[in-house]
């Protein structure tokens, strides 16, 4: 089945928002992105992201259209994907200010740590991973049978292009982040409370099949994003661990790959400073 060309609105021009715009364009859909920043700044960033995805993914067909706006009033009613900061108040405020009812054509949220219905009564979770070309898996909160037709069409378009769409419950973190951030929290707790150096933990975890370090994953996702995700998860489940080192790193301007800094480097600097006291 060939899925029809769609009009899709994306809210937010962060790391994931720009990837989703580029991805959906490559799938042939017409995408309008809302960003607080000027379109003149955002459009070149999307172009760069699209060139990356074109090299990484084999996608045939015509490129979809792109329109970037910096005013919510310029968005026309369409299937909407929310990819804003992992902050419930921010998400609610932007959706509240839309000039159309997002429930008409459907509202999907890329949230990774907040229950979709807490964001908006019509929201359904559709969680992508960063980078989208490396993890071609999407978590769908609930069943596709409960989705509106346009939402099901989008799911079909993703599957047609090689993405594995896995139905989950709507619990915060779904499956992937529930497991991943419990492990990240455990690694950081070993460092914070027991004084382990990261290299010792990583040597052990390699024998348990962990080929990628938790610290490298933090840099990939973004230190600030990891902090927000763990903050949200600990609010609903106290068994998660939120390291104070994450917020301290963010305050110091260490965000990971997005600004070419390193959480590992930050930890080393902190340890060196502590040993010199």
CSV table of C-alpha atoms in Angstrom, one decimal, residues 11-12 14 36 82-91 111 114 224-225 228 232:
chain,number,residue,atom,x,y,z
A,11,UNK,CA,6.0,22.0,17.1
A,12,UNK,CA,9.6,22.7,18.2
A,14,UNK,CA,15.1,21.2,18.8
A,36,UNK,CA,10.5,30.4,18.4
A,82,UNK,CA,4.7,17.9,19.3
A,83,UNK,CA,8.5,17.8,19.7
A,84,UNK,CA,9.0,20.5,22.3
A,85,UNK,CA,11.3,20.6,25.4
A,86,UNK,CA,10.6,17.8,27.9
A,87,UNK,CA,8.7,20.2,30.1
A,88,UNK,CA,5.0,19.7,30.8
A,89,UNK,CA,4.3,23.4,31.3
A,90,UNK,CA,6.0,24.3,28.0
A,91,UNK,CA,4.2,21.6,26.1
A,111,UNK,CA,7.6,13.0,24.7
A,114,UNK,CA,5.5,12.3,30.3
A,224,UNK,CA,20.0,18.9,29.6
A,225,UNK,CA,17.5,16.5,28.0
A,228,UNK,CA,14.6,16.7,32.3
A,232,UNK,CA,10.1,13.7,35.1
